[in-house]
Amino acid sequence: WHCFFLAMSNRPNPTSIAISTLIALYLDPSSPLEDFLSDDVSAKQELLHHLQLLVRKTYVPLSDVIRPIQESISRIVLETLVDASISIDGLVDLVMSIQALDVDGELGVYVRKMNLGFDKLSFESMTQLWEVFKQEVTAYANIENEEIQERASSTLTQWSLSSEQKEDLIRLKCLTLDENVSQLSPEELAPQVQSILEDEQDVPASHFLKFLVNLERGSKVAALDALHQYFDYAMIAERKHVFNRQVILHYATLVLAAVHQEFGDEELSEKATEEAIHVAQQSGDPACVAHALSLLYQTTGNRDILERCAVRAVQGKLRRLIAGANLMLAQTAQNSSQAWGSLVDATSDPQSHTIDRPTHIDDVSSPLEAMEILGETALFSAGIWDTMGFPCISSFSMEVGLECYGEYLTSTAKNSAMQNLARKLLYGPLIVENKDNLCRYGLALEKVLYQGFNFGTCLLLHEWAVRRGEYGHAKSLIEHLYSQLHPRMANFQLSRVEAMAQHAFLLSRQGWFMEGKCKIQEAIEKCRKKKWIVPEANFLIQLSIMQLDANTDEFRSALQPIRECMKLTTQQNMDSMHATATSIMAQIHYRMADLDTCISMLKGALPTLHQNGNVWFVAEAYLVLAKSYLKREQGTMLSLPCCNLTLLYLVKSSDHFSECQDFVRLKEVYYWQARLYEHKKDFNKRDKAAERFVDISRQIAKGSLASGLGELDDSNYLRSLARRKIH
């Protein structure tokens, strides 16, 4: 038992006492640390991680125990150790307080070993321990005091300014908190903000800086608390006439609405926004009204509200909001002429009414702001070209925006543009170099390979997995997509709708058509509510295809969505989308046995599809065209010219399906090729087609098995996915 006791105990030293003290302060709910850690989950986790590292090490100096933690926490720990080092009784009292705590786990084992070792010390050994403990703590405290005095001296020199100058400097720090300017993360900024608040608590901007940092960290409760403190101190400063300028307090409800919207509380955001508009109108502040209207539009999607926002922004001379409102008006325009007009308004002097207005931006706060507006305009013009059905011109506009204004755009805007550029590789003729003979999805994946893994890349991988029949991998990806959705992510609502559409695609390919239809119909309703025209048209086409795939002999259920899509694309002058819808309508005529109409519609749509359409719809059009010629010859002896023409269309369909690696459709193409080569007595080609049919069937069966996500953060793994072949 004596040997067991010795094995379970550690001879205490100043470092182990300091670590045990820190553990006790961390776990004791009545300790002074609780005030700092109760509302800061990340700081608590960081301290726990620090303690876990300490107890696993054989020896660490006292400075390594205290210095790495936050300054406010290290100050409390140091004061506790200094009090204990005053006398030997102080040290004994400290150890007894540690022994009184019931600690479990890895930290508990460490504390119990120290306690057992302390109890075994003789009085002489305890005295020697106290002397060494006092020397180390005093030496460290003297170093810390010198640094604190040095910081205090520099702070005093730095802040020997008037209250208004302090306010201006902290406001500048708030403005430079943007990711493009600040080099520090919110976690690194938090201690600095706390230090500023300790010295400059009466300066309202210091509380607003704390609000911004907590907002970046995703802490809603802490952000709202700092926001209330900011407006409280702002009201006090206004009453005392501390600042020459007026502190505009009617922005309180507006900022509150923005916080609710940031965290996805749409109902609270709408109520707060309506109150903000009412207060701003009473105060006669057009700028506040304009900002409130912009928030209300984001909640409701009402275009009339957006137009009122643009007018109020002009009255308030808010150039950034003028540009933003007009860009959104361009995005939601009823036709292309309205869209281009709004786009010009975004970068032109509103008072100019000439036919060809030059780019002239008034009321900008800095040249950087002007460059950012021009960059956003280039990206929005790409969206208009995309809506009109010109993906090549859209890609060019995005390339111009990224090349000329990339350094001025936010990371969210750049990532979105890169994802759209990758998506454009699925459309029209392939104009990029393809030395490795990759499929379209592989090229798109290589385009965003160095961006790091994000939501758009996951969408791309999921769609590709479903096309390849790898339903096990696709299921893992869709679960990952849903797990990534969060109200604070960029374009949250649109991202959620796109994830629902991808899920519907997977369900339909697996044969769960009813579940897939419910998902895609819900996505369509959300698009209509938000007035997202292009996604709505895409999802209507997807619903029509699902209805046709659900029952190969029925077509009536597909008529309504495809008619709605054709009406929408006609109204919006969406030529390539209209051609895609026409090709689906041709399939309905094929089901109706109206083969001449089907063939005419497909031949009319194919040139536009070749130029601007998705490669999958080009392949599908050729497949239906081939089947139409076969069906027209049904009941008679298949003629050689008809057989050759059908095979030609099947070869083209196979080529295009191979570009997007759609295994399910390729299986059907190989089946028809084998049948026709059998009819022609070309047995070599028949056997090759049959072998491909068997191989693709095996791959589809293998892909249905459960599969993990893979190393999605590894660029080498993603590159290996991009280089996958069919056979």
XYZ file of C-alpha atoms in Angstrom:
727
model
C 0.000 0.000 0.000
C 2.861 2.361 0.705
C 4.246 1.750 -2.813
C 0.765 2.267 -4.265
C 0.433 5.530 -2.361
C 3.781 6.795 -3.625
C 2.840 5.873 -7.199
C -0.411 7.798 -6.863
C 1.206 10.958 -5.453
C 3.395 13.691 -6.957
C 5.863 15.749 -4.964
C 4.393 19.272 -5.219
C 6.328 22.155 -6.727
C 5.406 25.785 -7.523
C 4.231 24.868 -11.037
C 1.961 21.979 -9.945
C 0.450 24.220 -7.233
C -0.181 26.933 -9.836
C -1.805 24.432 -12.224
C -3.966 23.007 -9.423
C -4.971 26.544 -8.443
C -5.996 27.294 -12.017
C -8.024 24.044 -12.142
C -9.752 24.938 -8.869
C -10.603 28.444 -10.074
C -11.904 26.990 -13.344
C -14.174 24.417 -11.652
C -15.345 26.348 -8.571
C -18.696 28.064 -9.427
C -18.068 30.671 -6.717
C -14.616 31.691 -8.008
C -13.989 35.139 -9.577
C -13.369 33.428 -12.929
C -17.043 32.500 -13.205
C -17.916 36.119 -14.059
C -15.590 36.005 -17.064
C -16.420 32.494 -18.254
C -20.175 32.240 -17.743
C -21.080 34.145 -20.938
C -17.997 33.268 -22.971
C -18.169 29.629 -24.059
C -15.158 29.886 -26.369
C -12.945 31.293 -23.572
C -14.057 28.483 -21.285
C -13.213 25.848 -23.886
C -9.871 27.526 -24.597
C -8.972 27.477 -20.874
C -9.993 23.801 -20.587
C -7.784 22.928 -23.563
C -4.880 24.843 -21.951
C -5.321 22.913 -18.687
C -5.454 19.570 -20.484
C -2.156 20.352 -22.191
C -0.538 21.406 -18.908
C -1.448 18.281 -16.923
C -0.017 16.030 -19.659
C 3.426 17.651 -19.520
C 6.150 16.509 -17.127
C 7.336 20.006 -16.300
C 6.498 23.544 -17.411
C 7.762 26.861 -16.035
C 5.359 29.034 -14.065
C 5.230 31.603 -16.869
C 3.866 28.974 -19.291
C 1.038 28.234 -16.878
C -0.204 31.816 -16.596
C 0.940 33.792 -19.639
C -0.933 31.951 -22.472
C -4.385 32.570 -20.950
C -6.435 35.769 -21.249
C -5.098 38.758 -19.364
C -8.168 39.131 -17.118
C -7.954 35.459 -16.104
C -4.175 35.478 -15.608
C -4.517 38.523 -13.345
C -6.912 36.641 -11.027
C -4.650 33.568 -10.957
C -1.576 35.670 -10.205
C -3.344 37.559 -7.386
C -4.378 34.221 -5.829
C -0.803 32.905 -5.998
C 0.667 36.140 -4.615
C -1.745 36.031 -1.630
C -0.718 32.428 -0.939
C 3.000 33.280 -1.132
C 2.817 35.918 1.652
C 3.103 33.313 4.403
C 3.301 29.558 4.831
C -0.217 29.662 6.293
C -1.409 31.275 3.075
C 0.063 28.400 1.053
C -1.561 25.804 3.354
C -4.931 27.593 3.100
C -4.664 27.576 -0.704
C -3.926 23.833 -0.837
C -6.756 23.085 1.609
C -9.203 25.045 -0.554
C -8.058 22.996 -3.541
C -8.495 19.767 -1.555
C -12.074 20.760 -0.692
C -13.117 20.547 -4.339
C -14.370 17.291 -5.852
C -12.686 17.075 -9.249
C -13.171 14.214 -11.740
C -11.419 13.106 -14.900
C -7.904 13.875 -16.059
C -7.779 17.169 -14.149
C -9.009 15.462 -10.984
C -6.244 12.839 -11.123
C -3.630 15.606 -11.395
C -5.067 17.573 -8.457
C -5.369 14.474 -6.227
C -1.732 13.514 -6.909
C -0.602 16.995 -5.895
C -2.771 16.890 -2.751
C -1.455 13.455 -1.724
C 2.116 14.612 -2.219
C 1.498 17.773 -0.171
C 0.043 15.766 2.733
C 3.194 13.611 2.861
C 5.522 16.622 3.298
C 7.199 17.220 6.621
C 7.063 20.708 8.130
C 10.661 21.358 7.060
C 9.922 20.253 3.471
C 6.765 22.376 3.455
C 8.781 25.412 4.553
C 11.322 24.838 1.782
C 8.462 24.478 -0.726
C 6.918 27.756 0.460
C 10.264 29.605 0.072
C 10.751 28.313 -3.500
C 7.081 29.035 -4.262
C 7.406 32.596 -2.947
C 10.583 33.248 -4.990
C 9.045 32.056 -8.266
C 5.707 33.823 -7.781
C 7.390 37.082 -6.699
C 9.814 36.972 -9.639
C 6.975 36.390 -12.119
C 4.789 39.071 -10.448
C 7.621 41.646 -10.686
C 8.023 40.942 -14.425
C 4.277 41.208 -14.922
C 4.089 44.473 -12.931
C 6.817 46.010 -15.078
C 4.923 45.032 -18.242
C 1.634 46.308 -16.805
C 3.256 49.625 -15.854
C 4.809 49.835 -19.318
C 1.446 49.163 -20.965
C -0.277 51.631 -18.656
C 2.323 54.255 -19.488
C 1.928 53.685 -23.239
C -1.870 53.639 -22.882
C -1.766 56.890 -20.928
C 0.398 58.454 -23.622
C -1.796 57.078 -26.388
C -5.104 58.151 -24.828
C -4.128 61.587 -23.552
C -6.877 62.845 -25.881
C -10.274 64.446 -25.595
C -13.367 62.268 -25.291
C -14.385 63.087 -28.869
C -10.940 62.112 -30.192
C -11.148 58.801 -28.328
C -14.583 58.243 -29.831
C -13.232 58.927 -33.336
C -10.282 56.550 -32.911
C -12.466 53.705 -31.654
C -14.983 54.377 -34.440
C -12.129 54.004 -36.916
C -11.317 50.640 -35.308
C -14.981 49.648 -35.777
C -14.823 50.573 -39.463
C -11.582 48.648 -40.022
C -12.964 45.519 -38.380
C -13.961 44.315 -41.863
C -12.223 41.089 -42.963
C -10.455 42.863 -45.829
C -8.722 45.304 -43.458
C -8.313 43.606 -40.077
C -5.679 40.905 -39.759
C -6.979 39.623 -36.407
C -9.751 37.113 -35.809
C -12.664 37.983 -33.471
C -11.158 35.666 -30.827
C -7.865 37.594 -30.973
C -9.672 40.935 -30.865
C -11.791 40.079 -27.811
C -8.984 40.644 -25.204
C -8.074 43.954 -26.877
C -11.697 45.104 -26.743
C -11.927 44.101 -23.076
C -8.778 46.110 -22.363
C -10.221 49.165 -24.138
C -13.468 48.854 -22.171
C -11.587 48.760 -18.867
C -9.843 52.040 -19.729
C -12.539 53.788 -21.786
C -15.868 52.517 -20.470
C -17.521 55.938 -20.830
C -16.733 56.120 -24.568
C -19.839 54.766 -26.379
C -17.879 53.530 -29.421
C -15.921 51.093 -27.230
C -19.185 49.268 -26.463
C -20.106 49.276 -30.138
C -16.727 47.712 -30.930
C -17.518 44.999 -28.383
C -20.904 44.528 -30.088
C -19.240 44.024 -33.502
C -16.703 41.544 -32.149
C -19.411 39.488 -30.412
C -21.469 39.592 -33.595
C -18.531 38.176 -35.552
C -18.095 35.470 -32.931
C -21.757 34.476 -33.287
C -22.687 35.308 -29.686
C -26.152 36.888 -29.955
C -26.737 37.410 -26.218
C -23.360 39.096 -25.683
C -23.834 41.202 -28.837
C -27.266 42.454 -27.721
C -25.915 43.219 -24.234
C -23.070 45.308 -25.719
C -25.534 47.040 -28.051
C -27.780 48.076 -25.136
C -24.723 49.366 -23.270
C -23.671 51.367 -26.333
C -26.990 53.192 -26.621
C -27.153 53.724 -22.848
C -23.758 55.436 -22.839
C -24.626 57.293 -26.056
C -27.719 58.771 -24.405
C -25.648 59.830 -21.373
C -23.032 61.419 -23.647
C -25.735 63.264 -25.607
C -27.350 64.632 -22.452
C -23.955 65.801 -21.129
C -23.066 67.313 -24.557
C -19.783 65.408 -24.532
C -19.615 65.354 -28.340
C -20.313 68.183 -30.731
C -22.180 65.937 -33.172
C -25.576 64.431 -32.440
C -25.702 60.770 -31.427
C -28.623 59.381 -33.456
C -30.498 57.149 -31.029
C -33.358 56.237 -33.358
C -30.947 53.807 -35.031
C -31.247 51.522 -31.987
C -34.283 49.589 -33.269
C -32.722 49.447 -36.734
C -29.517 47.809 -35.477
C -31.621 45.495 -33.303
C -33.574 44.406 -36.407
C -30.300 43.774 -38.242
C -29.081 41.552 -35.392
C -32.293 39.504 -35.441
C -31.989 39.103 -39.207
C -28.322 38.122 -38.917
C -29.316 35.212 -36.690
C -32.300 34.163 -38.838
C -35.121 35.472 -36.589
C -37.230 36.836 -39.467
C -40.378 37.501 -37.434
C -38.537 39.513 -34.765
C -36.540 41.269 -37.473
C -39.679 42.330 -39.354
C -41.346 43.689 -36.206
C -38.217 45.611 -35.174
C -37.791 46.957 -38.716
C -41.370 48.265 -38.882
C -40.814 50.006 -35.552
C -37.524 51.439 -36.852
C -39.270 52.861 -39.954
C -41.943 54.475 -37.768
C -39.337 56.038 -35.442
C -37.145 57.189 -38.363
C -40.078 58.826 -40.155
C -40.977 60.696 -36.990
C -37.384 61.887 -36.656
C -37.294 63.004 -40.310
C -34.112 61.068 -41.096
C -34.200 59.748 -44.723
C -30.959 57.787 -44.243
C -32.403 55.797 -41.344
C -35.629 55.183 -43.283
C -33.604 53.958 -46.291
C -31.639 51.465 -44.185
C -34.822 50.258 -42.486
C -36.528 49.740 -45.857
C -33.550 47.723 -47.089
C -33.863 45.420 -44.067
C -37.628 45.119 -44.577
C -37.090 44.129 -48.213
C -34.672 41.371 -47.186
C -37.392 39.978 -44.917
C -40.410 40.396 -47.241
C -38.920 40.370 -50.776
C -41.360 43.128 -51.817
C -39.977 44.995 -54.855
C -42.018 48.146 -54.089
C -40.224 48.444 -50.755
C -36.891 48.161 -52.576
C -37.839 50.995 -54.961
C -38.778 53.211 -51.991
C -35.440 52.281 -50.408
C -33.562 53.468 -53.524
C -35.423 56.815 -53.466
C -34.724 57.364 -49.771
C -31.060 56.403 -50.266
C -30.738 59.146 -52.887
C -32.294 61.649 -50.452
C -29.884 60.569 -47.731
C -26.882 60.563 -50.136
C -26.031 56.981 -49.223
C -24.002 55.898 -52.231
C -23.394 52.315 -51.087
C -27.110 51.810 -50.397
C -28.028 53.476 -53.712
C -25.803 50.989 -55.510
C -27.031 48.017 -53.477
C -30.721 48.844 -53.958
C -30.332 49.352 -57.705
C -28.319 46.155 -58.083
C -31.072 44.230 -56.303
C -33.656 45.960 -58.543
C -31.637 44.746 -61.534
C -31.606 41.218 -60.144
C -35.397 41.181 -59.604
C -36.352 43.100 -62.781
C -39.288 41.856 -64.870
C -37.294 42.044 -68.103
C -33.752 42.644 -69.310
C -34.301 46.307 -70.271
C -35.395 47.129 -66.709
C -32.432 45.175 -65.370
C -29.899 47.104 -67.450
C -31.533 50.414 -66.472
C -31.219 49.617 -62.765
C -27.628 48.461 -63.305
C -26.736 51.830 -64.843
C -28.405 53.632 -61.924
C -26.107 51.764 -59.541
C -22.979 53.476 -60.895
C -24.339 56.739 -62.335
C -25.225 60.143 -60.980
C -28.954 59.872 -60.114
C -29.548 63.464 -61.273
C -28.319 62.662 -64.803
C -31.088 61.754 -67.257
C -29.134 61.502 -70.487
C -29.682 58.505 -72.751
C -26.130 57.216 -72.390
C -25.053 58.165 -68.878
C -21.354 57.910 -68.103
C -20.214 56.157 -64.956
C -20.135 58.866 -62.302
C -20.322 58.031 -58.604
C -21.009 60.823 -56.115
C -21.119 60.692 -52.310
C -18.602 57.887 -51.853
C -16.684 57.722 -48.583
C -13.473 56.503 -50.243
C -12.056 55.296 -53.600
C -12.133 51.753 -52.188
C -15.900 52.006 -51.821
C -16.221 53.118 -55.448
C -14.087 50.193 -56.640
C -16.159 47.742 -54.606
C -19.368 49.114 -56.154
C -17.914 48.740 -59.656
C -16.840 45.182 -58.861
C -20.298 44.259 -57.551
C -21.826 45.814 -60.667
C -19.668 43.629 -62.915
C -20.804 40.512 -61.026
C -24.469 41.550 -61.201
C -24.174 42.190 -64.944
C -22.978 38.587 -65.221
C -26.180 37.544 -63.479
C -28.286 39.472 -66.009
C -26.476 37.818 -68.930
C -27.047 34.477 -67.239
C -30.777 35.181 -66.894
C -30.961 36.090 -70.571
C -29.346 32.774 -71.453
C -25.798 33.772 -72.379
C -23.501 31.811 -70.046
C -20.350 32.582 -72.058
C -20.861 36.362 -71.767
C -21.818 35.862 -68.120
C -18.523 34.055 -67.498
C -16.620 36.865 -69.209
C -18.317 39.491 -67.005
C -17.424 37.533 -63.872
C -13.822 37.140 -65.044
C -13.648 40.928 -65.582
C -15.114 41.592 -62.138
C -12.658 39.258 -60.412
C -9.623 40.354 -62.426
C -10.192 44.129 -62.204
C -11.902 44.501 -58.828
C -11.156 41.231 -56.998
C -8.993 42.862 -54.313
C -11.844 45.242 -53.405
C -14.605 42.609 -53.190
C -15.558 40.727 -50.042
C -14.530 37.090 -49.743
C -18.224 36.097 -49.913
C -18.662 37.869 -53.267
C -15.447 36.353 -54.659
C -16.339 32.833 -53.526
C -19.806 33.143 -55.045
C -18.330 34.376 -58.343
C -15.841 31.498 -58.458
C -18.608 28.977 -57.819
C -20.703 30.497 -60.611
C -17.714 30.380 -62.972
C -17.288 26.699 -62.179
C -20.987 26.066 -62.828
C -20.747 27.766 -66.227
C -18.413 24.977 -67.358
C -21.505 22.748 -67.507
C -23.062 25.014 -70.152
C -22.446 25.610 -73.839
C -19.393 24.528 -75.825
C -16.245 23.812 -73.848
C -13.905 26.778 -74.407
C -11.272 25.980 -71.771
C -8.240 23.781 -72.286
C -8.845 20.162 -71.255
C -5.498 18.348 -71.543
C -6.484 15.560 -69.142
C -9.800 14.896 -70.909
C -11.812 15.506 -67.735
C -15.585 15.541 -67.645
C -17.420 18.845 -67.136
C -17.871 18.287 -63.379
C -14.176 17.464 -63.035
C -13.229 20.725 -64.751
C -15.649 22.645 -62.524
C -14.171 21.006 -59.413
C -10.624 21.892 -60.501
C -11.782 25.496 -60.970
C -12.651 25.825 -57.266
C -10.025 23.399 -55.955
C -7.849 26.046 -54.280
C -10.770 27.935 -52.766
C -11.015 25.438 -49.970
C -14.035 23.248 -49.391
C -17.292 25.205 -49.099
C -21.034 24.872 -49.576
C -20.985 25.462 -53.347
C -18.320 22.796 -53.871
C -20.401 20.342 -51.850
C -23.437 21.078 -54.059
C -21.340 20.380 -57.145
C -19.989 17.114 -55.729
C -23.456 15.964 -54.704
C -24.972 16.575 -58.131
C -22.070 14.747 -59.750
C -22.395 11.794 -57.335
C -26.105 11.436 -58.166
C -25.363 11.554 -61.899
C -22.761 8.797 -61.448
C -25.252 6.679 -59.497
C -23.102 6.887 -56.333
C -26.114 7.244 -54.073
C -24.274 6.178 -50.930
C -21.744 8.994 -51.316
C -24.501 11.411 -52.368
C -26.472 10.626 -49.207
C -23.445 11.447 -47.050
C -22.940 14.684 -48.987
C -26.574 15.801 -48.620
C -26.399 15.205 -44.868
C -23.226 17.281 -44.800
C -24.971 20.026 -46.815
C -27.833 20.241 -44.326
C -25.375 20.316 -41.425
C -23.620 23.324 -42.985
C -26.807 25.417 -43.163
C -26.933 28.177 -40.585
C -28.879 31.480 -40.531
C -25.606 33.463 -40.368
C -24.080 31.927 -43.510
C -23.992 34.016 -46.699
C -27.113 33.597 -48.874
C -28.652 31.293 -46.290
C -32.176 31.197 -47.759
C -30.981 30.510 -51.312
C -28.481 27.917 -50.086
C -31.229 26.098 -48.200
C -33.443 26.030 -51.305
C -30.573 24.688 -53.438
C -29.909 21.957 -50.860
C -33.602 20.988 -50.958
C -33.500 20.759 -54.769
C -30.388 18.582 -54.625
C -32.077 16.331 -52.064
C -35.111 16.051 -54.353
C -32.796 15.051 -57.222
C -31.260 12.278 -55.101
C -34.658 10.998 -53.927
C -36.046 10.864 -57.467
C -33.021 8.941 -58.787
C -33.413 6.466 -55.920
C -37.080 5.943 -56.846
C -38.571 7.952 -53.969
C -40.573 10.168 -56.309
C -43.300 11.356 -53.928
C -40.747 12.534 -51.364
C -38.682 14.174 -54.099
C -41.739 15.994 -55.512
C -42.620 17.373 -52.066
C -39.078 18.717 -51.648
C -38.909 20.379 -55.066
C -42.412 21.867 -54.759
C -41.448 23.396 -51.420
C -38.332 24.871 -53.073
C -40.452 26.320 -55.895
C -42.822 27.988 -53.411
C -39.903 29.582 -51.575
C -38.512 30.887 -54.879
C -41.873 32.437 -55.765
C -42.112 34.091 -52.377
C -38.599 35.537 -52.713
C -39.028 36.304 -56.458
C -35.990 34.209 -57.447
C -36.814 33.791 -61.120
C -33.875 31.725 -62.414
C -33.974 29.118 -59.602
C -37.765 28.885 -59.964
C -37.456 28.134 -63.696
C -34.749 25.535 -63.029
C -36.810 23.812 -60.343
C -39.943 23.758 -62.545
C -37.926 21.941 -65.208
C -36.561 19.561 -62.550
C -40.127 18.845 -61.345
C -41.259 18.087 -64.922
C -38.394 15.610 -65.403
C -39.244 13.943 -62.089
C -42.887 13.577 -63.165
C -41.828 11.997 -66.464
C -39.344 9.639 -64.777
C -41.908 8.591 -62.160
C -44.147 6.971 -64.785
C -42.820 6.200 -68.264
C -46.357 5.888 -69.718
C -47.890 9.049 -68.236
C -47.296 12.710 -69.115
C -50.189 14.844 -67.782
C -48.574 15.583 -64.392
C -45.541 17.089 -66.183
C -47.639 19.505 -68.283
C -48.445 22.090 -65.616
C -44.880 22.777 -64.335
C -43.372 22.867 -67.832
C -46.078 25.256 -69.071
C -45.433 27.516 -66.086
C -41.728 27.419 -66.883
C -42.274 28.254 -70.574
C -44.525 31.161 -69.624
C -41.975 32.461 -67.115
C -39.021 32.153 -69.508
C -40.980 33.891 -72.292
C -41.830 36.816 -69.997
C -38.225 37.140 -68.836
C -36.606 36.654 -72.292
C -34.653 33.671 -70.941
C -33.775 32.131 -74.307
C -31.617 29.166 -73.266
C -33.941 28.273 -70.391
C -36.887 28.463 -72.800
C -35.069 26.130 -75.196
C -34.500 23.704 -72.295
C -38.193 23.818 -71.384
C -39.071 23.259 -75.060
C -36.946 20.099 -75.125
C -38.877 18.780 -72.093
C -42.172 19.675 -73.759
C -40.974 17.652 -76.762
C -40.684 14.624 -74.455
C -44.339 15.085 -73.527
C -45.245 15.059 -77.233
C -43.173 11.880 -77.530
C -45.290 10.305 -74.788
C -48.416 11.472 -76.658
C -47.121 9.720 -79.810
C -47.064 13.108 -81.584
C -43.660 12.253 -83.013
C -43.449 14.825 -85.813
C -44.074 17.670 -83.351
C -41.543 16.159 -80.956
C -38.849 15.947 -83.644
C -39.564 19.497 -84.863
C -39.387 20.947 -81.344
C -36.121 19.167 -80.570
C -34.466 20.225 -83.813
C -35.569 23.804 -83.140
C -34.238 23.789 -79.563
C -30.932 21.980 -80.128
C -28.957 24.885 -81.691
C -29.710 27.098 -78.666
C -28.987 24.238 -76.274
C -25.661 23.586 -77.996
C -24.691 27.236 -77.689
C -25.916 28.100 -74.177
C -27.651 25.111 -72.592
C -26.591 22.607 -69.959
C -24.713 19.688 -71.523
C -27.089 17.194 -69.844
C -30.121 18.628 -71.662
C -28.250 18.467 -74.975
C -27.610 14.759 -74.374
C -31.224 14.182 -73.288
C -32.529 15.924 -76.409
C -30.454 13.666 -78.682
C -31.639 10.566 -76.784
C -35.325 11.516 -77.166
C -34.706 12.399 -80.821
C -33.231 8.947 -81.447
C -36.116 7.229 -79.667
C -38.615 9.304 -81.650
C -37.221 8.047 -84.976
C -37.309 4.487 -83.665
C -40.905 4.845 -82.474
C -41.967 6.352 -85.794
C -40.688 3.223 -87.551
C -42.457 0.950 -85.065
C -44.588 -1.724 -86.701
C -42.518 -1.684 -89.887
C -39.134 -3.000 -90.874
C -36.501 -0.564 -89.616
C -34.801 0.933 -92.651
C -31.029 1.229 -92.854
C -31.028 5.075 -93.253
C -33.275 5.424 -90.192
C -31.077 2.998 -88.257
C -27.917 4.944 -89.140
C -29.525 8.289 -88.269
C -30.722 6.929 -84.926
C -27.261 5.566 -84.149
C -25.753 8.956 -85.012
C -28.045 10.663 -82.489
C -27.276 7.981 -79.893
C -23.524 8.506 -80.367
C -23.995 12.262 -79.833
C -26.149 11.559 -76.791
C -23.496 9.178 -75.432
C -20.753 11.763 -75.941
C -22.657 14.466 -74.072
C -23.798 12.167 -71.268
C -20.162 11.082 -70.917
C -19.200 14.748 -70.454
C -21.412 14.888 -67.350
C -20.973 11.184 -66.471
C -24.686 10.397 -66.100
C -24.484 6.631 -65.625
C -28.263 6.046 -65.559
C -28.828 7.702 -68.932
C -25.660 6.146 -70.408
C -26.995 2.732 -69.465
C -30.110 3.416 -71.554
C -28.037 4.737 -74.481
C -25.783 1.648 -74.474
C -28.870 -0.573 -74.444
C -30.305 1.066 -77.564
C -26.930 1.036 -79.304
C -26.536 -2.713 -78.690
C -30.048 -3.332 -80.062
C -29.435 -1.296 -83.220
C -26.003 -2.793 -83.896
C -27.654 -6.188 -83.522
C -30.183 -5.116 -86.164
C -27.324 -4.042 -88.460
C -25.469 -7.320 -87.851
C -22.466 -5.324 -86.612
C -21.597 -7.750 -83.848
C -18.264 -6.188 -82.797
C -19.901 -2.853 -81.999
C -22.855 -4.672 -80.462
C -20.536 -6.520 -78.085
C -18.705 -3.314 -77.128
C -22.001 -1.567 -76.388
C -23.170 -4.584 -74.382
C -19.919 -4.664 -72.384
C -20.315 -0.973 -71.559
C -23.927 -1.600 -70.540
C -22.849 -4.368 -68.157
C -19.945 -2.299 -66.769
C -22.105 0.756 -66.126
C -24.784 -1.415 -64.481
C -22.177 -2.834 -62.089
C -20.939 0.660 -61.216
C -24.492 1.822 -60.462
C -25.082 -1.226 -58.230
C -21.776 -0.611 -56.425
C -22.572 3.109 -56.011
C -25.795 2.313 -54.149
C -23.788 0.977 -51.211
C -23.250 3.195 -48.151
C -20.189 5.433 -48.403
C -18.452 8.040 -46.266
C -17.736 11.659 -47.126
C -14.022 11.252 -47.749
C -11.336 13.839 -46.982
C -13.190 16.852 -48.383
C -10.655 19.298 -46.927
C -7.815 17.560 -48.768
C -7.103 19.120 -52.180
C -5.383 15.928 -53.341
C -8.510 13.916 -52.578
C -10.691 16.427 -54.458
C -8.252 16.347 -57.386
C -8.539 12.555 -57.490
C -12.344 12.922 -57.639
C -12.027 15.436 -60.465
C -10.026 12.933 -62.559
C -12.518 10.060 -62.351
C -13.397 8.290 -65.597
C -16.404 6.225 -66.668
C -14.766 2.943 -67.749
